[in-house]
Coordinates of C-alpha atoms in Angstrom, one line a residue:
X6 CA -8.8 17.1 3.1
X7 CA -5.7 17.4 5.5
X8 CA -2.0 16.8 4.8
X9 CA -0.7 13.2 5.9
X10 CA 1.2 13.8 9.2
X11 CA 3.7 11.2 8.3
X12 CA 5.2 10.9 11.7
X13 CA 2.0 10.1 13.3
X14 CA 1.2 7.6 10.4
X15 CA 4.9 5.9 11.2
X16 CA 3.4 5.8 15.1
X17 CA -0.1 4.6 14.2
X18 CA 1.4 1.8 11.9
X19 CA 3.9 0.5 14.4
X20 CA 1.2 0.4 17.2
X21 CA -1.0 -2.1 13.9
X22 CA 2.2 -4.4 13.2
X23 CA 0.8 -7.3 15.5
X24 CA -3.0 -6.8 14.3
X25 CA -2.5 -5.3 10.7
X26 CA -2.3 -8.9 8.6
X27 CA -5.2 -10.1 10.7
X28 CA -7.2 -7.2 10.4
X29 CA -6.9 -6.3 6.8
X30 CA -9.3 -8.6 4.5
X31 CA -9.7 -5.8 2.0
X32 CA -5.8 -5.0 1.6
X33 CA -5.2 -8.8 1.5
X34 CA -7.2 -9.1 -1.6
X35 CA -6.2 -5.8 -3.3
X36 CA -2.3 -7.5 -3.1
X37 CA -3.5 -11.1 -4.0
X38 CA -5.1 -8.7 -7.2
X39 CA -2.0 -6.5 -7.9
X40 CA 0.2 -9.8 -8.2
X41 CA -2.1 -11.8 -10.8
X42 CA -2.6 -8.2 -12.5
X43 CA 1.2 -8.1 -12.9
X44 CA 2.0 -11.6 -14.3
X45 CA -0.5 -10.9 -17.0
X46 CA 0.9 -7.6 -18.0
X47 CA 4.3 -8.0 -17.4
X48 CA 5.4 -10.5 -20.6
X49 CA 8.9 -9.6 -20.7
X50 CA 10.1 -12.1 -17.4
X51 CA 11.9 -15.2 -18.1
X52 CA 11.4 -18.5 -15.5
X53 CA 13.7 -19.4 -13.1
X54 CA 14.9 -22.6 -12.3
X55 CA 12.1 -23.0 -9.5
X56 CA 9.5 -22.1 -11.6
X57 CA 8.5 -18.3 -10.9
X58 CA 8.8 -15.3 -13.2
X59 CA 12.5 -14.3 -12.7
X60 CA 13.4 -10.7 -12.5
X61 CA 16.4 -8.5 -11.9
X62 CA 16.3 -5.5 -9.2
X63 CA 12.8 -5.4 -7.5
X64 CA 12.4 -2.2 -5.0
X65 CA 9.1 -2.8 -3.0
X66 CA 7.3 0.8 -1.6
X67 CA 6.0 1.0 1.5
X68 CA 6.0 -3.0 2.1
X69 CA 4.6 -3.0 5.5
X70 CA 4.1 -6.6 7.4
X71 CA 4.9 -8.0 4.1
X72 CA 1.5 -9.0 2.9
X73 CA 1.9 -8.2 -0.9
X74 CA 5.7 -9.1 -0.5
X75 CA 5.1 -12.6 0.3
X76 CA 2.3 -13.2 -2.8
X77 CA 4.9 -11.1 -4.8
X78 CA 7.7 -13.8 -4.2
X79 CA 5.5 -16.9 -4.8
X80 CA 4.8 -16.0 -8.3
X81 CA 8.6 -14.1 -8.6
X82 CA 12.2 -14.6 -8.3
X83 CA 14.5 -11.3 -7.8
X84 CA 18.1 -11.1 -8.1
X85 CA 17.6 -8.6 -5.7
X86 CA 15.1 -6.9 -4.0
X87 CA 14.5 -3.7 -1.7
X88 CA 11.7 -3.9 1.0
X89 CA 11.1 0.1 1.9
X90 CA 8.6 1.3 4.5
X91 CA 8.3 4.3 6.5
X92 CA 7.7 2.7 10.2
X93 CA 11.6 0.8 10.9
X94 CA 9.5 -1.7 13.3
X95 CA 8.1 -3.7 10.1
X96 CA 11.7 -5.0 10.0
X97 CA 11.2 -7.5 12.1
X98 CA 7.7 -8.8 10.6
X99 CA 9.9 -9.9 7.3
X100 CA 12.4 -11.5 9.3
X101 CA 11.0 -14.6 7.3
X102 CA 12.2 -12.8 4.1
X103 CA 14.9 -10.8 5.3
X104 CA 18.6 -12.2 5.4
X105 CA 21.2 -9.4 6.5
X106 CA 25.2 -9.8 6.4
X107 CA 27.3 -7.5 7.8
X108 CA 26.9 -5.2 4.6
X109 CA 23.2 -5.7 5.2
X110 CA 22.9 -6.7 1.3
X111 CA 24.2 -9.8 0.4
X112 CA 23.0 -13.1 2.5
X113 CA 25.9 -15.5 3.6
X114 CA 23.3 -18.5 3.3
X115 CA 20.4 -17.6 1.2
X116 CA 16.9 -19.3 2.7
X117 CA 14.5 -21.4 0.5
X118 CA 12.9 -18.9 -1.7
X119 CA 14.9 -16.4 -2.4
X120 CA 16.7 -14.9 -5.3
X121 CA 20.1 -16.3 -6.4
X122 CA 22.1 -14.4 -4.2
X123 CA 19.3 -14.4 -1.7
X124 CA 20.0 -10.3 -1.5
X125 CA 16.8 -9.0 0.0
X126 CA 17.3 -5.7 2.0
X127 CA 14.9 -3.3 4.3
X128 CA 15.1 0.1 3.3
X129 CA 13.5 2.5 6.2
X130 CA 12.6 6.0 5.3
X131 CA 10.0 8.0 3.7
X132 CA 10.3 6.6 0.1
X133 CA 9.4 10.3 -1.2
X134 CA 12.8 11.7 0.8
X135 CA 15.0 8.7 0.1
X136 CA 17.6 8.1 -2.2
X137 CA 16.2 5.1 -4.2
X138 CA 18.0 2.0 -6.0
X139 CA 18.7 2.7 -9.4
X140 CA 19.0 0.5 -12.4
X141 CA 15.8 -1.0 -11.4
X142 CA 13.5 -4.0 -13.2
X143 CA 10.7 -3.2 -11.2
X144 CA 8.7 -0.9 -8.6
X145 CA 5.8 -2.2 -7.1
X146 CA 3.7 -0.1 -3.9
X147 CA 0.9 -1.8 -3.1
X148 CA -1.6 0.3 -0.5
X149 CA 0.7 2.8 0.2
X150 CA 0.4 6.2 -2.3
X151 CA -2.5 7.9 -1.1
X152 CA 0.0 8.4 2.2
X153 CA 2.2 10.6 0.0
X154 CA 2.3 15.0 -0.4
X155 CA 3.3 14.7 -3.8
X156 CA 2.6 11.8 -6.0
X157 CA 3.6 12.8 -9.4
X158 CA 6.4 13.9 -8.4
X159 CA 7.4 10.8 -7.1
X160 CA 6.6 8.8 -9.3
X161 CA 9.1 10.7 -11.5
X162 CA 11.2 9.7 -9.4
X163 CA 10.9 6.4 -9.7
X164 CA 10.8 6.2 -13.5
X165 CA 14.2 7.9 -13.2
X166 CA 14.8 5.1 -11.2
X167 CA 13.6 2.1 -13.6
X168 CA 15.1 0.6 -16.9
X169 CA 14.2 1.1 -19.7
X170 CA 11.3 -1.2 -20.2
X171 CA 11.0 -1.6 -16.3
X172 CA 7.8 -2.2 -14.5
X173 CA 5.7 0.1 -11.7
X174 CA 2.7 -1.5 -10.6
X175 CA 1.3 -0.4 -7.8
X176 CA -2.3 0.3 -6.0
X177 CA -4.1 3.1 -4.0
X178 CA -7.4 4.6 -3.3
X179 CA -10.0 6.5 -4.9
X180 CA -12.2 9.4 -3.7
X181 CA -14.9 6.7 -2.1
X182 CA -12.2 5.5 0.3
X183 CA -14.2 5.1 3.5
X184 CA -16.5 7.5 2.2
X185 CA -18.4 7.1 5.7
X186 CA -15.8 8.3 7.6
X187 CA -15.5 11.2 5.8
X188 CA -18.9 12.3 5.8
X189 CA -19.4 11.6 9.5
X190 CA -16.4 13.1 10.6
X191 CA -15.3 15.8 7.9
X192 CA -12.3 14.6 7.5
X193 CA -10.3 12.7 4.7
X194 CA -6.9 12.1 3.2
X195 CA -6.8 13.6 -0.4
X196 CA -8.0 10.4 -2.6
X197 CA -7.2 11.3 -6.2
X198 CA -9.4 9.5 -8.9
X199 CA -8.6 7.2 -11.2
X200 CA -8.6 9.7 -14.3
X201 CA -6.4 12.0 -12.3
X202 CA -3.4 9.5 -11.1
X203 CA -3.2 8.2 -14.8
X204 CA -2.8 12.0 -15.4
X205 CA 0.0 12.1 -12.7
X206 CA 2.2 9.0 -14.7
X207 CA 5.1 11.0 -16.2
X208 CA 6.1 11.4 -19.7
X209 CA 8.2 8.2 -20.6
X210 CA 6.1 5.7 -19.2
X211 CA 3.2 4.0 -20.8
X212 CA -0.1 2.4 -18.8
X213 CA -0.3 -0.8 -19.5
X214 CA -3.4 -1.3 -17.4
X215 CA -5.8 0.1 -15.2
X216 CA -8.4 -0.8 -12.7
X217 CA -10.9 0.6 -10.0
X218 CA -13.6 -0.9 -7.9
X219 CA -15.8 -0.7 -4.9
X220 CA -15.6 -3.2 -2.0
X221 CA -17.5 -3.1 1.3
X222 CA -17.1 -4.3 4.8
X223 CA -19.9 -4.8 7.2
X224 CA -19.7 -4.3 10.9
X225 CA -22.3 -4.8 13.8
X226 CA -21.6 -1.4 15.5
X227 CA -19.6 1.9 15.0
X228 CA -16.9 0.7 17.4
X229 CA -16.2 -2.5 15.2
X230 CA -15.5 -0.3 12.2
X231 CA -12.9 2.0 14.7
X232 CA -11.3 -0.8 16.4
X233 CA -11.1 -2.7 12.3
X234 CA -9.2 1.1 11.6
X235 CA -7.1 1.3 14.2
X236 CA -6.1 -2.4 13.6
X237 CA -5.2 -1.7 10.3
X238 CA -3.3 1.6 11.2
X239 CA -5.2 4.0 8.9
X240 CA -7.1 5.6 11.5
X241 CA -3.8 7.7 11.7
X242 CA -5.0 10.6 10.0
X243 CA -4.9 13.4 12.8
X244 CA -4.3 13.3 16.6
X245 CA -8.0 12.8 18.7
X246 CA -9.2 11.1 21.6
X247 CA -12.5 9.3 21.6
X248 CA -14.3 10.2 24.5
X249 CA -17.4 8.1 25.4
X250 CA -19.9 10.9 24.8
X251 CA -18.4 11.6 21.2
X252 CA -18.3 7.7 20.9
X253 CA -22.1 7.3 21.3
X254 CA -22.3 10.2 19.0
X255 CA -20.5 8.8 16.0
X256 CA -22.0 4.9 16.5
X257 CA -25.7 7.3 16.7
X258 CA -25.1 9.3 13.3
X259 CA -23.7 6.4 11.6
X260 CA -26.4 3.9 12.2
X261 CA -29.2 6.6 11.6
X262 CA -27.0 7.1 8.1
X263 CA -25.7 4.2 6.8
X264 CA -27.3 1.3 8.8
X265 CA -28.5 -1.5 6.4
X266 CA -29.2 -5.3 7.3
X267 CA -26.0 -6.1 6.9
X268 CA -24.7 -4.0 9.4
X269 CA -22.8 -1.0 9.2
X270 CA -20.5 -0.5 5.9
X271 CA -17.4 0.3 5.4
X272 CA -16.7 1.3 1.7
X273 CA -13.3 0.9 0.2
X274 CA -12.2 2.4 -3.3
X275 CA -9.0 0.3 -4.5
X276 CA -7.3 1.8 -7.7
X277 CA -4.4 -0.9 -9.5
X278 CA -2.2 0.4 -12.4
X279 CA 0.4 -1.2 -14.4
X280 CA 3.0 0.9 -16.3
X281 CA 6.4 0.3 -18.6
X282 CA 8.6 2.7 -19.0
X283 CA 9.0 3.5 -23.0
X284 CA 12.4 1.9 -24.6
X285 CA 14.5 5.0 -25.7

C-alpha cells in the first residue's frame, strides 16, 4: 500500500482530461449507478418547474471532466452547486456547465439547464485541505475517495458541512480494485472494504444504503490494459518509466497469470453509499 502522491495524481489527471470520458466505461456506469441510487433514496426533493428533483446547495467532490455531473443535472435542479476537483485544468471540460461572473458565483445569463440563478462554481483544491461550502443540501463524490489520506476524517468534515437532513452519496473502491495490478506489480492504493468505510461514516449521519460489486474489463494484451490506465489517469500512483524489457515482462507474467479467452482482465471493485445526516 503507498500514500497517494497527490501532486503527481493532479499531473497524471490533467495529462487524461482529453482521453479520460472516452476511456472510462467502468466509471461511466458506476455514475449512471450513483445517480439512479440517489433518486430512490433521497425522498425528501421537491420538482422543479422543468421536471427534475430540485435541491438547494449541491457541492460535487472531485468532479473531474464532469461525467457524473452531467447525469447528476439531468435527473436534478440546484439552486446552487459547487464543482471541486484537485487538477484546475478540468475547468475548462465543464465549460458547458460552468457560467462565471465577475464574482465567479452568480451567472449574468443563466444557460438551459441550470438552477434558478444558474450559480454553478469550480472549486480547485484538495477537497480534504479546503474550506468547504457550508449550509449544504447535498455532497455527492463520485470515483474520487480512495485518492484521499484520511477519509473519516473527511467525511466529518463534510457532515459539519451538510444540513440537517442533507445528503452524501458518494462512490469508491474496494480491496479487489485492479487486483491484477497489484499482484503483478506489488503495488496498490489503500482500498478500504465495504464493512470498514461504513465504519468510517461519523456519528450523526445514518446509511441509508449500501452497495458493492465486481466488474471486469477485457483487453487483448498487457499494453491495452496500461495505455486504458493511463487514459483514465489512475495509473498515477508512483513515478516509473516503462522500459521495453520491463514491458515484455509485465505483458509475460500477466498472460501466464490471468490470461483467459476473453483476454486479459481488468477487475474493478466499485463501492456506492448513500447517507442522511440525523435531524437534531
Amino acid at each position: 500500500m503507498m500514500k497517494v502522491d497527490k501532486d503527481l495524481i493532479s499531473k497524471r489527471f490533467s495529462k487524461a482530461v482529453g482521453t479520460y470520458d472516452g476511456a472510462a466505461a467502468v466509471q461511466d456506469a458506476i455514475a449512471e449507478r450513483m445517480v439512479s441510487l440517489l433518486q430512490y433514496h433521497d425522498g425528501r426533493r421537491g420538482t422543479a418547474a422543468d421536471g427534475r428533483n430540485a435541491v438547494g446547495k449541491v457541492l460535487e467532490i472531485g468532479c473531474g471532466t464532469g461525467l457524473f455531473t452531467r447525469k447528476f443535472l439531468k435527473a436534478y435542479s440546484p439552486e446552487r452547486m459547487w464543482l471541486n476537483d484537485i487538477c484546475q485544468d478540468y475547468e475548462e471540460s465543464l465549460s458547458d456547465i460552468l457560467c462565471k461572473s465577475k464574482d465567479d458565483a452568480v451567472c449574468s445569463e443563466p444557460v438551459p439547464g441550470m438552477g434558478p440563478d444558474g450559480s454553478f462554481v469550480f472549486l480547485p483544491g484538495d477537497a480534504e485541505s479546503l474550506d468547504l461550502p457550508q449550509g449544504l443540501d447535498m455532497a455527492v463524490s463520485c470515483s474520487a475517495f480512495q485518492w484521499f489520506h484520511d477519509i473519516p476524517a473527511f467525511l466529518r468534515k463534510v457532515s459539519d458541512a451538510l444540513n440537517d437532513g442533507g445528503i452524501l452519496a458518494f462512490s469508491t473502491f474496494g480491496p479487489d480494485n485492479l487486483v491484477e495490478i497489484s499482484y503483478l506489480e506489488g503495488v496498490s492504493l489503500h482500498y478500504r472494504s465495504l464493512a470498514e468505510i461504513e465504519g468510517m461514516i461519523p456519528d450523526g449521519m445514518e446509511i441509508l444504503y449500501a452497495e458493492e460489486c465486481r466488474e471486469v474489463q477485457f483487453f487483448d494484451s498487457a499494453l491495452s490494459v496500461l495505455r486504458h490506465l493511463k487514459s483514465t489517469g489512475v495509473a498515477g500512483i508512483r513515478r516509473e518509466f516503462w522500459t521495453r524489457s520491463r514491458l515484455e515482462d509485465f505483458g509475460r507474467r500477466y498472460r501466464e497469470r490471468f490470461s483467459t479467452d476473453d483476454g486479459l482482465p481488468l477487475t474493478y471493485h466499485p463501492i456506492w453509499l448513500i447517507c442522511r445526516k440525523i435531524f437534531k
